[in-house]
CSV table of C-alpha atoms and ligand atoms in Angstrom, one decimal:
chain,number,residue,atom,x,y,z
A,545,MET,CA,0.0,0.0,0.0
A,546,PRO,CA,1.3,3.4,-0.8
A,547,ASN,CA,2.4,5.9,1.9
A,548,VAL,CA,0.6,9.2,2.0
A,549,VAL,CA,2.2,12.6,2.9
A,550,LEU,CA,-0.2,15.5,3.0
A,551,ILE,CA,1.6,18.9,3.4
A,552,TYR,CA,-0.8,21.8,4.1
A,553,ALA,CA,0.2,25.5,4.1
A,554,ASP,CA,-1.7,28.1,6.2
A,555,ASP,CA,-3.0,31.2,4.3
A,556,LEU,CA,-0.8,30.6,1.2
A,557,GLY,CA,-2.0,32.4,-1.9
A,558,TYR,CA,-2.7,30.9,-5.2
A,559,GLY,CA,0.1,33.0,-6.7
A,560,ASP,CA,2.8,32.4,-4.0
A,561,LEU,CA,4.8,29.5,-5.5
A,562,GLY,CA,7.3,29.7,-8.3
A,563,CYS,CA,5.4,27.1,-10.3
A,564,TYR,CA,2.3,29.3,-10.0
A,565,GLY,CA,4.1,32.4,-11.3
A,566,SER,CA,5.5,33.9,-8.1
A,567,ARG,CA,8.9,35.6,-7.8
A,568,ILE,CA,9.4,33.7,-4.5
A,569,ARG,CA,11.9,31.0,-5.2
A,570,THR,CA,10.3,27.6,-4.3
A,571,PRO,CA,12.6,25.0,-6.1
A,572,ASN,CA,11.4,22.0,-4.1
A,573,LEU,CA,7.7,22.6,-4.7
A,574,ASP,CA,8.5,23.5,-8.3
A,575,ARG,CA,10.2,20.1,-8.5
A,576,MET,CA,7.1,18.4,-7.1
A,577,ALA,CA,5.1,20.1,-9.9
A,578,SER,CA,7.6,19.1,-12.7
A,579,GLN,CA,7.7,15.5,-11.4
A,580,GLY,CA,4.0,15.2,-10.8
A,581,ALA,CA,0.7,17.1,-11.2
A,582,LEU,CA,-0.2,20.7,-10.8
A,583,PHE,CA,-3.9,21.7,-10.6
A,584,ARG,CA,-5.1,25.1,-11.7
A,585,HIS,CA,-8.6,24.8,-10.3
A,586,PHE,CA,-8.3,23.2,-6.9
A,587,TYR,CA,-10.5,24.6,-4.1
A,588,SER,CA,-10.6,24.6,-0.4
A,589,ALA,CA,-14.1,24.2,1.0
A,590,SER,CA,-13.7,27.4,3.1
A,591,PRO,CA,-12.0,30.7,2.9
A,592,VAL,CA,-10.8,30.4,6.5
A,593,CYS,CA,-8.7,28.0,8.6
A,594,SER,CA,-10.7,25.7,10.8
A,595,PRO,CA,-13.6,24.9,8.4
A,596,ALA,CA,-11.1,24.3,5.6
A,597,ARG,CA,-9.3,21.7,7.7
A,598,ALA,CA,-12.6,20.1,8.8
A,599,ALA,CA,-13.5,19.6,5.1
A,600,LEU,CA,-10.0,18.4,4.1
A,601,LEU,CA,-10.0,15.7,6.8
A,602,THR,CA,-13.6,14.5,6.3
A,603,GLY,CA,-14.5,15.0,2.7
A,604,ARG,CA,-17.6,16.9,3.8
A,605,TYR,CA,-18.7,20.5,3.8
A,606,PRO,CA,-17.7,22.2,7.1
A,607,VAL,CA,-21.3,23.1,7.8
A,608,ARG,CA,-21.9,19.3,8.3
A,609,CYS,CA,-19.0,18.8,10.6
A,610,GLY,CA,-19.6,21.3,13.4
A,611,VAL,CA,-17.0,23.7,12.2
A,612,PRO,CA,-18.7,26.4,10.1
A,613,GLY,CA,-16.3,29.1,11.3
A,614,VAL,CA,-12.8,29.7,12.8
A,615,LEU,CA,-12.2,28.2,16.3
A,616,TYR,CA,-10.7,30.6,18.9
A,617,PRO,CA,-8.9,29.7,22.2
A,618,SER,CA,-12.3,30.4,23.9
A,619,SER,CA,-14.2,28.1,21.6
A,620,THR,CA,-15.6,24.9,23.2
A,621,GLY,CA,-16.5,23.1,20.0
A,622,GLY,CA,-14.5,21.2,17.5
A,623,LEU,CA,-14.8,18.7,14.6
A,624,SER,CA,-18.0,16.7,15.4
A,625,VAL,CA,-17.1,13.4,17.1
A,626,SER,CA,-19.5,11.7,14.7
A,627,GLU,CA,-17.2,12.6,11.8
A,628,THR,CA,-14.7,10.0,10.5
A,629,THR,CA,-11.4,11.6,9.5
A,630,MET,CA,-8.9,10.8,6.8
A,631,ALA,CA,-6.6,9.5,9.6
A,632,ASP,CA,-9.4,7.2,11.0
A,633,THR,CA,-9.9,5.9,7.5
A,634,LEU,CA,-6.2,5.2,6.8
A,635,ARG,CA,-5.6,3.8,10.2
A,636,ALA,CA,-8.4,1.3,9.7
A,637,ALA,CA,-6.6,0.2,6.6
A,638,GLY,CA,-3.4,-0.5,8.6
A,639,TYR,CA,-1.6,2.8,8.4
A,640,ALA,CA,0.6,4.4,11.0
A,641,THR,CA,-0.6,8.0,11.3
A,642,MET,CA,1.0,11.2,12.5
A,643,CYS,CA,0.0,14.9,12.5
A,644,VAL,CA,2.8,17.4,12.8
A,645,GLY,CA,1.8,21.1,13.0
A,646,LYS,CA,-1.3,23.2,13.3
A,647,TRP,CA,-4.5,21.3,14.4
A,648,HIS,CA,-7.3,24.0,14.8
A,649,LEU,CA,-10.2,21.5,15.1
A,650,GLY,CA,-10.8,21.7,18.8
A,651,LEU,CA,-8.9,22.1,22.1
A,652,THR,CA,-10.7,19.8,24.5
A,653,GLU,CA,-9.9,16.1,25.0
A,654,GLN,CA,-12.4,14.6,22.6
A,655,TYR,CA,-11.2,16.8,19.8
A,656,LEU,CA,-7.5,16.3,20.0
A,657,PRO,CA,-5.6,14.7,17.1
A,658,THR,CA,-4.8,11.6,19.1
A,659,ARG,CA,-8.6,11.0,19.4
A,660,ARG,CA,-9.2,11.7,15.7
A,661,GLY,CA,-7.3,9.0,14.1
A,662,PHE,CA,-3.7,10.1,14.7
A,663,ASP,CA,-1.3,7.7,16.6
A,664,GLU,CA,0.9,10.7,17.3
A,665,TYR,CA,0.7,14.5,17.4
A,666,TYR,CA,3.3,17.3,17.6
A,667,GLY,CA,2.4,20.9,17.2
A,668,LEU,CA,0.2,23.9,18.1
A,669,LEU,CA,-3.5,23.2,18.5
A,670,GLY,CA,-4.5,26.6,17.1
A,671,SER,CA,-3.1,29.3,14.7
A,672,ASN,CA,0.3,30.8,15.6
A,673,ASP,CA,-1.5,34.1,16.5
A,674,GLN,CA,-3.6,32.2,19.1
A,675,LEU,CA,-2.2,29.8,21.7
A,676,PRO,CA,1.7,29.6,21.6
A,677,VAL,CA,1.6,26.2,23.4
A,678,LEU,CA,3.5,23.3,21.9
A,679,MET,CA,2.0,19.9,22.4
A,680,HIS,CA,3.2,16.3,22.0
A,681,ASN,CA,0.2,14.0,21.9
A,682,THR,CA,-1.9,15.3,24.8
A,683,GLU,CA,1.0,16.8,26.8
A,684,VAL,CA,2.2,20.4,26.9
A,685,ILE,CA,5.9,20.4,26.2
A,686,GLU,CA,6.4,24.2,25.9
A,687,ALA,CA,3.9,26.7,27.3
A,688,GLN,CA,5.5,29.7,25.4
A,689,VAL,CA,6.9,28.5,22.1
A,690,ASP,CA,9.4,30.4,20.0
A,691,HIS,CA,7.6,30.6,16.6
A,692,GLU,CA,10.7,31.0,14.5
A,693,THR,CA,12.0,27.6,15.6
A,694,LEU,CA,8.8,25.7,14.6
A,695,THR,CA,9.2,25.0,10.9
A,696,ALA,CA,12.6,23.4,11.5
A,697,ARG,CA,11.3,21.4,14.4
A,698,TYR,CA,8.2,20.3,12.5
A,699,THR,CA,10.5,19.2,9.7
A,700,GLN,CA,12.7,17.2,12.1
A,701,GLN,CA,9.6,15.4,13.5
A,702,ALA,CA,8.3,14.6,10.0
A,703,VAL,CA,11.6,13.2,8.9
A,704,GLN,CA,12.0,11.1,12.0
A,705,PHE,CA,8.5,9.8,11.6
A,706,ILE,CA,9.3,8.8,8.0
A,707,GLN,CA,12.6,7.1,9.1
A,708,ARG,CA,10.9,5.0,11.8
A,709,SER,CA,7.8,4.1,9.7
A,710,ALA,CA,9.5,2.5,6.8
A,711,GLU,CA,8.4,-1.0,7.8
A,712,ARG,CA,4.7,-0.2,7.6
A,713,PRO,CA,2.5,2.0,5.4
A,714,PHE,CA,2.2,5.5,6.9
A,715,PHE,CA,0.1,8.7,6.6
A,716,LEU,CA,1.9,11.9,7.5
A,717,TYR,CA,-0.3,15.0,7.8
A,718,MET,CA,1.8,18.1,8.0
A,719,PRO,CA,-0.1,21.4,8.5
A,720,HIS,CA,2.5,24.1,8.6
A,721,LEU,CA,2.1,27.3,10.6
A,722,ALA,CA,3.4,29.4,7.7
A,723,PRO,CA,2.7,31.8,6.1
A,724,HIS,CA,0.0,32.7,8.6
A,725,VAL,CA,0.7,35.7,10.8
A,726,PRO,CA,2.9,36.3,12.8
A,727,VAL,CA,5.2,35.8,9.9
A,728,VAL,CA,8.5,34.8,11.5
A,729,PRO,CA,11.3,33.3,9.4
A,730,SER,CA,14.1,31.5,11.3
A,731,PRO,CA,17.6,33.2,11.1
A,732,PRO,CA,18.9,31.3,8.1
A,733,PHE,CA,15.9,32.4,6.0
A,734,ARG,CA,15.7,36.1,7.1
A,735,GLY,CA,16.1,38.3,4.1
A,736,LYS,CA,16.7,35.4,1.8
A,737,SER,CA,13.7,35.9,-0.6
A,738,GLY,CA,14.2,39.6,-1.1
A,739,LEU,CA,10.4,39.7,-0.8
A,740,GLY,CA,10.1,40.4,2.9
A,741,PRO,CA,9.3,38.1,5.8
A,742,TYR,CA,6.4,36.5,3.9
A,743,GLY,CA,8.6,35.5,1.0
A,744,ASP,CA,11.2,34.2,3.6
A,745,VAL,CA,8.7,31.9,5.4
A,746,VAL,CA,7.4,30.6,2.1
A,747,MET,CA,11.1,29.8,1.1
A,748,GLU,CA,11.5,28.1,4.5
A,749,MET,CA,8.4,26.0,4.0
A,750,ASP,CA,9.8,25.0,0.5
A,751,TRP,CA,13.0,24.0,2.2
A,752,SER,CA,11.0,21.8,4.6
A,753,VAL,CA,9.2,20.1,1.7
A,754,GLY,CA,12.7,19.4,0.2
A,755,GLN,CA,13.7,17.8,3.5
A,756,VAL,CA,10.7,15.5,3.5
A,757,LEU,CA,11.2,14.5,-0.1
A,758,GLU,CA,14.9,13.8,0.6
A,759,ALA,CA,13.9,11.6,3.6
A,760,LEU,CA,11.6,9.6,1.4
A,761,GLU,CA,14.3,9.2,-1.2
A,762,ALA,CA,16.9,8.2,1.3
A,763,LYS,CA,14.7,5.4,2.6
A,764,GLY,CA,13.9,4.3,-0.9
A,765,LEU,CA,10.2,5.2,-0.3
A,766,ASP,CA,9.6,7.9,-2.8
A,767,GLN,CA,8.4,5.5,-5.6
A,768,ASN,CA,5.7,4.2,-3.2
A,769,THR,CA,4.6,7.5,-1.7
A,770,LEU,CA,2.0,10.0,-2.8
A,771,VAL,CA,3.0,13.5,-1.7
A,772,ILE,CA,0.4,16.2,-1.8
A,773,PHE,CA,0.9,19.9,-1.2
A,774,THR,CA,-1.9,22.5,-0.8
A,775,SER,CA,-3.2,25.3,1.4
A,776,ASP,CA,-6.3,26.0,3.6
A,777,ASN,CA,-7.3,29.4,2.3
A,778,GLY,CA,-6.1,32.4,0.4
A,779,PRO,CA,-3.5,35.0,1.5
A,780,TRP,CA,-4.4,37.4,4.3
A,781,PHE,CA,-2.7,40.8,4.4
A,782,GLN,CA,0.5,39.8,2.6
A,783,GLY,CA,1.0,37.3,-0.1
A,784,SER,CA,-0.6,37.0,-3.6
A,785,ALA,CA,-3.7,35.4,-5.0
A,786,GLY,CA,-2.2,35.9,-8.4
A,787,ARG,CA,-4.9,37.1,-10.9
A,788,LEU,CA,-7.7,35.9,-8.7
A,789,ARG,CA,-10.1,38.3,-7.1
A,790,GLY,CA,-10.3,38.4,-3.3
A,791,ARG,CA,-8.3,37.1,-0.4
A,792,LYS,CA,-8.7,35.1,2.8
A,793,GLY,CA,-12.2,35.3,4.1
A,794,ASP,CA,-13.8,35.9,0.7
A,795,THR,CA,-15.8,33.6,-1.5
A,796,PHE,CA,-14.3,35.3,-4.5
A,797,ASP,CA,-11.8,32.7,-5.8
A,798,GLY,CA,-8.8,34.4,-4.2
A,799,GLY,CA,-10.1,33.2,-0.8
A,800,MET,CA,-10.6,29.6,-1.8
A,801,ARG,CA,-8.7,28.5,-4.9
A,802,GLU,CA,-5.3,27.1,-3.8
A,803,PRO,CA,-2.1,25.7,-5.2
A,804,PHE,CA,-2.3,21.9,-5.4
A,805,LEU,CA,0.6,19.6,-6.3
A,806,ALA,CA,0.7,15.8,-6.2
A,807,ARG,CA,3.8,13.7,-6.8
A,808,PHE,CA,3.8,9.9,-7.1
A,809,PRO,CA,6.5,8.7,-9.5
A,810,GLY,CA,5.3,6.0,-11.8
A,811,ARG,CA,1.6,6.6,-11.0
A,812,ILE,CA,1.1,10.3,-11.7
A,813,PRO,CA,2.7,11.4,-15.0
A,814,ALA,CA,5.5,14.0,-14.6
A,815,GLY,CA,4.7,17.6,-15.6
A,816,ARG,CA,0.9,17.0,-15.7
A,817,VAL,CA,-1.2,20.2,-15.6
A,818,VAL,CA,-4.8,19.8,-14.7
A,819,GLU,CA,-7.4,22.4,-15.7
A,820,GLY,CA,-10.5,20.5,-14.4
A,821,PHE,CA,-12.2,21.4,-11.2
A,822,ALA,CA,-11.2,19.6,-7.9
A,823,SER,CA,-11.5,20.3,-4.2
A,824,ALA,CA,-10.1,19.4,-0.9
A,825,LEU,CA,-13.3,17.6,-0.3
A,826,ASP,CA,-12.0,15.0,-2.8
A,827,LEU,CA,-8.9,13.9,-1.0
A,828,LEU,CA,-10.5,11.5,1.5
A,829,PRO,CA,-12.5,9.6,-1.2
A,830,THR,CA,-9.4,9.6,-3.5
A,831,LEU,CA,-7.1,8.2,-0.8
A,832,ALA,CA,-9.7,5.7,0.3
A,833,ALA,CA,-9.9,4.4,-3.3
A,834,LEU,CA,-6.1,4.4,-3.7
A,835,THR,CA,-5.5,2.5,-0.5
A,836,ALA,CA,-8.7,0.3,-0.5
A,837,ALA,CA,-9.5,1.8,2.9
A,838,PRO,CA,-13.1,1.7,4.2
A,839,VAL,CA,-15.2,4.7,3.1
A,840,PRO,CA,-16.7,6.6,6.0
A,841,ALA,CA,-20.4,5.9,6.8
A,842,ASN,CA,-21.3,9.7,6.6
A,843,PRO,CA,-22.2,10.7,3.0
A,844,LEU,CA,-19.3,12.5,1.3
A,845,ASP,CA,-19.4,15.7,-0.6
A,846,GLY,CA,-16.1,15.0,-2.4
A,847,VAL,CA,-15.5,12.5,-5.3
A,848,ASN,CA,-12.6,10.3,-6.3
A,849,ILE,CA,-10.2,12.4,-8.5
A,850,TRP,CA,-7.6,9.7,-9.0
A,851,PRO,CA,-8.4,9.6,-12.7
A,852,MET,CA,-7.6,13.3,-12.9
A,853,LEU,CA,-4.3,12.7,-11.2
A,854,THR,CA,-3.2,9.9,-13.5
A,855,GLY,CA,-4.4,11.5,-16.7
A,856,GLU,CA,-7.2,9.0,-17.4
A,857,ALA,CA,-9.7,12.0,-17.2
A,858,GLU,CA,-9.5,15.7,-17.3
A,859,SER,CA,-12.5,16.1,-15.0
A,860,VAL,CA,-15.0,14.0,-13.1
A,861,GLU,CA,-18.7,14.1,-12.9
A,862,ARG,CA,-19.9,15.9,-9.7
A,863,PRO,CA,-22.7,18.2,-8.5
A,864,ALA,CA,-22.2,22.0,-8.3
A,865,PHE,CA,-19.5,23.0,-5.8
A,866,LEU,CA,-20.9,25.2,-3.0
A,867,TYR,CA,-19.0,28.2,-1.6
A,868,PHE,CA,-19.9,28.9,2.0
A,869,ASP,CA,-19.0,31.7,4.4
A,870,SER,CA,-19.9,30.2,7.8
A,871,TRP,CA,-23.6,29.1,7.4
A,872,ASN,CA,-24.1,31.4,4.4
A,873,LEU,CA,-24.2,29.8,1.0
A,874,GLN,CA,-23.0,32.5,-1.3
A,875,CYS,CA,-21.8,31.0,-4.7
A,876,ALA,CA,-21.8,27.8,-6.7
A,877,ARG,CA,-19.5,26.5,-9.4
A,878,LEU,CA,-20.5,24.1,-12.2
A,879,GLY,CA,-17.8,23.3,-14.8
A,880,PRO,CA,-16.1,26.6,-15.7
A,881,TRP,CA,-19.1,28.7,-14.5
A,882,LYS,CA,-19.4,30.4,-11.1
A,883,LEU,CA,-22.6,32.0,-9.9
A,884,HIS,CA,-22.7,34.5,-7.1
A,885,PHE,CA,-26.1,34.9,-5.4
A,886,ALA,CA,-25.3,36.3,-2.0
A,887,ARG,CA,-22.5,38.5,-0.5
A,888,TYR,CA,-21.7,40.4,2.6
A,889,ASN,CA,-22.2,44.1,2.6
A,890,SER,CA,-18.4,44.6,3.2
A,891,ALA,CA,-15.2,42.8,2.6
A,892,ALA,CA,-13.9,40.2,5.2
A,893,PHE,CA,-11.5,41.5,7.9
A,894,THR,CA,-12.5,45.1,7.5
A,895,ALA,CA,-14.0,47.4,10.2
A,896,MET,CA,-17.7,46.8,10.6
A,897,PRO,CA,-19.9,49.0,8.4
A,898,ALA,CA,-22.2,51.4,10.3
A,899,VAL,CA,-25.1,49.1,9.9
A,900,GLY,CA,-23.2,45.9,10.9
A,901,ARG,CA,-21.9,43.1,8.6
A,902,MET,CA,-24.7,41.1,7.1
A,903,ASN,CA,-25.2,38.5,4.3
A,904,LEU,CA,-27.4,39.9,1.6
A,905,ARG,CA,-28.8,38.3,-1.6
A,906,LEU,CA,-27.8,39.7,-4.9
A,907,LEU,CA,-31.0,40.8,-6.7
A,908,ASN,CA,-29.2,40.2,-9.9
A,909,PRO,CA,-27.0,37.1,-9.5
A,910,GLU,CA,-23.6,37.4,-11.2
A,911,LEU,CA,-22.1,34.8,-13.5
A,912,TYR,CA,-18.4,34.5,-14.2
A,913,LYS,CA,-16.6,32.1,-16.6
A,914,ILE,CA,-13.8,31.3,-14.2
A,915,ASP,CA,-11.5,29.5,-16.6
A,916,GLU,CA,-11.3,32.6,-18.9
A,917,ASP,CA,-12.0,35.2,-16.2
A,918,PRO,CA,-10.0,34.4,-13.1
A,919,SER,CA,-10.5,37.9,-11.7
A,920,GLU,CA,-14.3,37.5,-11.7
A,921,ALA,CA,-14.3,40.8,-13.6
A,922,TYR,CA,-16.9,40.3,-16.4
A,923,ASP,CA,-20.5,39.4,-15.3
A,924,LEU,CA,-22.1,37.2,-18.1
A,925,ALA,CA,-25.5,36.6,-16.3
A,926,GLY,CA,-27.3,38.7,-19.0
A,927,GLU,CA,-25.7,36.7,-21.8
A,928,HIS,CA,-26.3,33.2,-20.3
A,929,PRO,CA,-29.6,33.1,-18.4
A,930,GLU,CA,-29.9,29.3,-19.2
A,931,ILE,CA,-26.6,28.7,-17.2
A,932,VAL,CA,-27.8,30.9,-14.3
A,933,ALA,CA,-31.0,28.8,-14.2
A,934,ARG,CA,-29.1,25.5,-14.4
A,935,ILE,CA,-26.9,26.4,-11.5
A,936,GLU,CA,-29.8,27.8,-9.5
A,937,GLU,CA,-31.6,24.5,-10.0
A,938,GLN,CA,-28.6,22.5,-8.7
A,939,VAL,CA,-28.4,24.7,-5.6
A,940,ARG,CA,-32.2,24.2,-5.0
A,941,GLN,CA,-31.6,20.4,-5.3
A,942,GLN,CA,-28.8,20.4,-2.8
A,943,LEU,CA,-30.3,22.7,-0.2
A,944,PRO,CA,-32.6,20.2,1.5
A,945,SER,CA,-29.6,17.9,2.2
A,946,LEU,CA,-27.8,20.6,4.1
A,947,PRO,CA,-28.1,21.2,7.9
A,948,SER,CA,-31.0,23.2,9.1
A,949,ARG,CA,-28.8,26.1,10.2
A,950,VAL,CA,-27.9,26.5,6.5
A,951,LEU,CA,-31.5,26.6,5.5
A,952,GLN,CA,-32.3,29.0,8.2
A,953,ALA,CA,-29.4,31.3,7.1
A,954,TRP,CA,-30.6,31.0,3.5
A,955,GLU,CA,-34.2,32.0,4.5
A,956,ASP,CA,-33.0,34.9,6.6
A,957,THR,CA,-30.9,36.1,3.7
A,958,GLN,CA,-33.9,35.9,1.3
A,959,ARG,CA,-36.1,37.9,3.7
A,960,ARG,CA,-33.5,40.7,4.3
A,961,GLY,CA,-34.3,43.9,2.4
A,962,VAL,CA,-31.6,44.9,-0.1
A,963,LYS,CA,-31.1,47.6,-2.6
A,964,PRO,CA,-30.2,46.7,-6.2
A,965,ASN,CA,-26.4,46.7,-6.7
A,966,GLY,CA,-24.2,46.8,-9.8
A,967,SER,CA,-22.2,43.8,-10.8
A,968,GLY,CA,-19.3,43.1,-8.4
A,969,GLU,CA,-20.4,45.8,-5.9
A,970,TRP,CA,-21.1,45.2,-2.2
A,971,PRO,CA,-24.8,45.0,-1.7
A,972,VAL,CA,-26.5,47.6,0.6
A,973,PRO,CA,-29.2,46.7,3.0
A,974,GLU,CA,-32.6,48.4,2.8
A,975,LEU,CA,-33.3,49.6,6.4
B,958,LIG,MG1,-5.5,29.5,7.1
């Protein structure tokens, strides 16, 4: 059975890697791309941290998993205990499992990684701007961690896990702390990128990927290991979403479309570039299919994209992909088309507008042809009413299967008074 290494950046933009057009030098990630597959339309299931991780590890929309929004140190919730994680799934198939890095799916005992399918855990339970407490399994090993040491220490843990797991199939999940704020490169990387601390920490993460690849090669495991790299959400205040509109917290593509690389010599053709749609929801079903692991009992929102990785198919059949901001369903994508039907009255992470931040329906839904218009700059709803109707119909079909809080938020949004807005504008409430 193949080993699986899943490396996950935090708040890395679609345009922040060399192989996606960045000036930041990322030779190891570029090598992953040239030796494997690079996806141009790979989406997280949320524009923020915790829900993105919930979806990644369960193959289900975050609204189904008890994590619709970001968890804070004061949060008592976490990834619903009724969910089966990717680690549970692979462990049931005989894998040794380890999580090294940021968890962000609950702080109390029942939510800890070692209760959610991981044999071993080393890292911070929240974002690096939250609790600076370094954990090993369920024990605190440093109450006040020095952030600039963490990427190197995570890397050492990952390499040691690979070295000691060579006798048995393993799953390594490595959610980095970078380039989330505070952006703190270690001394060897300070000033190295010429693109500020953000560029430096991306280079440091790239170095870490190189160390992991080297450890696999040194053990003769790289021919039997699938290595995946992606990110949870778009860039926050630094970093680049490339030509995509929006950033972290937005359901514009810049908040949710991510770099995605997958390397598996002999199984995934070298230099493959995939234009079809895929999502983090798809990784659990794909890994279950690849490893013949039992599929979780909860119905999955993702689909098996292995044929897209190998080149057997350019895309796979699936229902419209839904873009949520917390409980609010705001957009849907079907093939190359994306329809916006609701939006907040202000951008994410800005000061509250005078009337408060609220989700409002767009009286005139906006349609963008994402493959040709990555900036969501040219509304084609007027030209293609039949596509608008087709996507609206798919959303109507999917709504009843979603949790009641989603339906409630949907109805609240439909009821709220709103003034007509021009394409791409923030809607304004009618008070
Ligand atoms: Mg994040």
